């Protein structure tokens, strides 16, 4: 896959909006994706960035969060990398069913279930510094005249 | 990034809180503070109007769940107004359409 965009943002919550805006704008320029799929990607990227910022805040607050966008003919892939020391999504406990009154005691923990639903594929890859969340959306590239060169390292 | 929070008291006994802008991990604490403030003022029938919301993430959902819990613990209630597919979808995916009463207008919410 070819990297078309790299963005590093300080690990602070006020910067997440710009990360999701940049990625969703790049996706809409580069790929033949319906508007609701772009909205799905925007939310998934935001959730991944939120988790990354919180991981860094807890472990390495001066380290940035890195967002990279890759593409090939079939797929757009977004990698969100933290330096928070690692995370095992398999250790997450499920919420009670929505019909259970205890459900109201769970205000957090919705982000990863949302990510899993919103994109076509998600991987959680450990690195020596933290975790990279890889979000994939399938679908072809946009028409050539709609593409914009985003190859510069932002 | 601004989050608009406008309180309308003209629909007594309901208090309508119109939210405008993007609700995410950065702005959601302001929504939480406003809901806590309404409860502390004894305003226990709250309608949160999400029609002006452009973006809602899991933190925003969590704040609404917390608001519902807080209001119910005071024998109150929190209802939502939401017709935008991109916002409603977030409630659907998480199953929260079964937790919240979600209406298509403020009129419908206060009539319910």
PDB file of C-alpha atoms in Angstrom, chain B:
ATOM      1  CA  UNK B   1     -14.530  24.157  18.517  1.00  0.00           C
ATOM      2  CA  UNK B   2     -17.717  25.575  19.944  1.00  0.00           C
ATOM      3  CA  UNK B   3     -20.563  23.552  21.404  1.00  0.00           C
ATOM      4  CA  UNK B   4     -23.872  25.393  21.456  1.00  0.00           C
ATOM      5  CA  UNK B   5     -26.099  24.690  24.471  1.00  0.00           C
ATOM      6  CA  UNK B   6     -29.378  26.612  24.531  1.00  0.00           C
ATOM      7  CA  UNK B   7     -31.964  26.077  27.248  1.00  0.00           C
ATOM      8  CA  UNK B   8     -35.627  26.692  26.421  1.00  0.00           C
ATOM      9  CA  UNK B   9     -37.976  26.895  29.417  1.00  0.00           C
ATOM     10  CA  UNK B  10     -41.087  27.725  27.387  1.00  0.00           C
ATOM     11  CA  UNK B  11     -42.262  24.099  27.195  1.00  0.00           C
ATOM     12  CA  UNK B  12     -42.922  23.587  30.922  1.00  0.00           C
ATOM     13  CA  UNK B  13     -42.832  21.187  32.636  1.00  0.00           C
ATOM     14  CA  UNK B  14     -40.179  20.205  30.097  1.00  0.00           C
ATOM     15  CA  UNK B  15     -36.810  21.855  29.725  1.00  0.00           C
ATOM     16  CA  UNK B  16     -35.476  21.690  26.185  1.00  0.00           C
ATOM     17  CA  UNK B  17     -31.707  21.682  25.784  1.00  0.00           C
ATOM     18  CA  UNK B  18     -30.751  22.335  22.159  1.00  0.00           C
ATOM     19  CA  UNK B  19     -27.237  21.106  21.349  1.00  0.00           C
ATOM     20  CA  UNK B  20     -25.384  22.509  18.352  1.00  0.00           C
ATOM     21  CA  UNK B  21     -22.022  21.590  16.905  1.00  0.00           C
ATOM     22  CA  UNK B  22     -19.746  18.613  17.454  1.00  0.00           C
ATOM     23  CA  UNK B  23     -20.014  16.486  20.588  1.00  0.00           C
ATOM     24  CA  UNK B  24     -16.776  14.626  21.199  1.00  0.00           C
ATOM     25  CA  UNK B  25     -14.318  13.898  23.983  1.00  0.00           C
ATOM     26  CA  UNK B  26     -13.279  17.583  23.991  1.00  0.00           C
ATOM     27  CA  UNK B  27     -16.741  19.188  24.094  1.00  0.00           C
ATOM     28  CA  UNK B  28     -18.813  16.507  25.857  1.00  0.00           C
ATOM     29  CA  UNK B  29     -17.760  17.644  29.368  1.00  0.00           C
ATOM     30  CA  UNK B  30     -19.673  20.913  28.736  1.00  0.00           C
ATOM     31  CA  UNK B  31     -22.794  18.928  27.904  1.00  0.00           C
ATOM     32  CA  UNK B  32     -22.305  16.877  31.060  1.00  0.00           C
ATOM     33  CA  UNK B  33     -21.951  20.050  33.153  1.00  0.00           C
ATOM     34  CA  UNK B  34     -25.131  21.487  31.666  1.00  0.00           C
ATOM     35  CA  UNK B  35     -27.129  18.337  32.399  1.00  0.00           C
ATOM     36  CA  UNK B  36     -25.822  18.262  35.980  1.00  0.00           C
ATOM     37  CA  UNK B  37     -26.759  21.951  36.320  1.00  0.00           C
ATOM     38  CA  UNK B  38     -30.316  21.301  35.118  1.00  0.00           C
ATOM     39  CA  UNK B  39     -30.758  18.478  37.646  1.00  0.00           C
ATOM     40  CA  UNK B  40     -29.373  20.661  40.428  1.00  0.00           C
ATOM     41  CA  UNK B  41     -31.934  23.322  39.463  1.00  0.00           C
ATOM     42  CA  UNK B  42     -34.711  20.771  39.829  1.00  0.00           C
ATOM     43  CA  UNK B  43     -35.360  20.552  36.100  1.00  0.00           C
ATOM     44  CA  UNK B  44     -36.068  16.880  35.840  1.00  0.00           C
ATOM     45  CA  UNK B  45     -37.996  16.522  32.586  1.00  0.00           C
ATOM     46  CA  UNK B  46     -35.326  17.198  30.024  1.00  0.00           C
ATOM     47  CA  UNK B  47     -35.542  16.998  26.246  1.00  0.00           C
ATOM     48  CA  UNK B  48     -32.151  17.074  24.538  1.00  0.00           C
ATOM     49  CA  UNK B  49     -32.589  18.311  20.974  1.00  0.00           C
ATOM     50  CA  UNK B  50     -29.793  16.878  18.801  1.00  0.00           C
ATOM     51  CA  UNK B  51     -31.017  18.322  15.494  1.00  0.00           C
ATOM     52  CA  UNK B  52     -28.180  20.865  15.432  1.00  0.00           C
ATOM     53  CA  UNK B  53     -25.480  18.278  16.136  1.00  0.00           C
ATOM     54  CA  UNK B  54     -23.036  17.621  13.292  1.00  0.00           C
ATOM     55  CA  UNK B  55     -21.003  14.908  14.993  1.00  0.00           C
ATOM     56  CA  UNK B  56     -21.542  12.668  18.028  1.00  0.00           C
ATOM     57  CA  UNK B  57     -18.986  10.204  19.364  1.00  0.00           C
ATOM     58  CA  UNK B  58     -19.022   7.566  22.088  1.00  0.00           C
ATOM     59  CA  UNK B  59     -18.080  10.107  24.757  1.00  0.00           C
ATOM     60  CA  UNK B  60     -21.183  12.121  23.865  1.00  0.00           C
ATOM     61  CA  UNK B  61     -23.275   8.959  24.037  1.00  0.00           C
ATOM     62  CA  UNK B  62     -21.804   8.239  27.441  1.00  0.00           C
ATOM     63  CA  UNK B  63     -22.701  11.704  28.698  1.00  0.00           C
ATOM     64  CA  UNK B  64     -26.304  11.213  27.557  1.00  0.00           C
ATOM     65  CA  UNK B  65     -26.434   7.796  29.251  1.00  0.00           C
ATOM     66  CA  UNK B  66     -25.075   9.411  32.419  1.00  0.00           C
ATOM     67  CA  UNK B  67     -27.654  12.194  32.164  1.00  0.00           C
ATOM     68  CA  UNK B  68     -30.479   9.693  31.797  1.00  0.00           C
ATOM     69  CA  UNK B  69     -29.218   7.765  34.803  1.00  0.00           C
ATOM     70  CA  UNK B  70     -28.915  10.931  36.887  1.00  0.00           C
ATOM     71  CA  UNK B  71     -32.395  12.148  35.966  1.00  0.00           C
ATOM     72  CA  UNK B  72     -34.032   8.785  36.604  1.00  0.00           C
ATOM     73  CA  UNK B  73     -32.396   8.630  40.012  1.00  0.00           C
ATOM     74  CA  UNK B  74     -34.310  11.842  40.756  1.00  0.00           C
ATOM     75  CA  UNK B  75     -37.564  10.444  39.294  1.00  0.00           C
ATOM     76  CA  UNK B  76     -36.996  12.495  36.178  1.00  0.00           C
ATOM     77  CA  UNK B  77     -36.451  11.583  32.568  1.00  0.00           C
ATOM     78  CA  UNK B  78     -34.326  12.489  29.564  1.00  0.00           C
ATOM     79  CA  UNK B  79     -35.739  12.258  26.054  1.00  0.00           C
ATOM     80  CA  UNK B  80     -34.006  12.922  22.771  1.00  0.00           C
ATOM     81  CA  UNK B  81     -34.942  14.571  19.499  1.00  0.00           C
ATOM     82  CA  UNK B  82     -32.968  13.140  16.606  1.00  0.00           C
ATOM     83  CA  UNK B  83     -33.863  12.666  12.942  1.00  0.00           C
ATOM     84  CA  UNK B  84     -30.472  13.004  11.278  1.00  0.00           C
ATOM     85  CA  UNK B  85     -29.486   9.552   9.971  1.00  0.00           C
ATOM     86  CA  UNK B  86     -25.783  10.060  10.715  1.00  0.00           C
ATOM     87  CA  UNK B  87     -26.501  10.807  14.376  1.00  0.00           C
ATOM     88  CA  UNK B  88     -29.371   8.330  14.832  1.00  0.00           C
ATOM     89  CA  UNK B  89     -27.146   5.599  13.420  1.00  0.00           C
ATOM     90  CA  UNK B  90     -24.767   5.932  16.374  1.00  0.00           C
ATOM     91  CA  UNK B  91     -27.625   5.149  18.767  1.00  0.00           C
ATOM     92  CA  UNK B  92     -28.718   2.229  16.589  1.00  0.00           C
ATOM     93  CA  UNK B  93     -25.274   0.631  16.417  1.00  0.00           C
ATOM     94  CA  UNK B  94     -24.847   0.770  20.170  1.00  0.00           C
ATOM     95  CA  UNK B  95     -28.372  -0.457  20.908  1.00  0.00           C
ATOM     96  CA  UNK B  96     -29.178   2.764  22.740  1.00  0.00           C
ATOM     97  CA  UNK B  97     -32.358   3.277  20.702  1.00  0.00           C
ATOM     98  CA  UNK B  98     -33.794   0.802  23.231  1.00  0.00           C
ATOM     99  CA  UNK B  99     -32.583   2.862  26.186  1.00  0.00           C
ATOM    100  CA  UNK B 100     -33.648   6.356  25.098  1.00  0.00           C
ATOM    101  CA  UNK B 101     -37.011   7.654  23.957  1.00  0.00           C
ATOM    102  CA  UNK B 102     -36.023   9.247  20.635  1.00  0.00           C
ATOM    103  CA  UNK B 103     -38.520  11.564  18.947  1.00  0.00           C
ATOM    104  CA  UNK B 104     -38.609  13.278  15.582  1.00  0.00           C
ATOM    105  CA  UNK B 105     -39.469  16.722  16.973  1.00  0.00           C
ATOM    106  CA  UNK B 106     -39.542  18.678  20.214  1.00  0.00           C
ATOM    107  CA  UNK B 107     -43.337  18.835  19.867  1.00  0.00           C
ATOM    108  CA  UNK B 108     -43.504  15.044  19.792  1.00  0.00           C
ATOM    109  CA  UNK B 109     -41.199  14.777  22.798  1.00  0.00           C
ATOM    110  CA  UNK B 110     -43.195  17.106  25.015  1.00  0.00           C
ATOM    111  CA  UNK B 111     -46.465  15.520  23.890  1.00  0.00           C
ATOM    112  CA  UNK B 112     -45.250  12.049  24.819  1.00  0.00           C
TER     113      UNK B 112
END
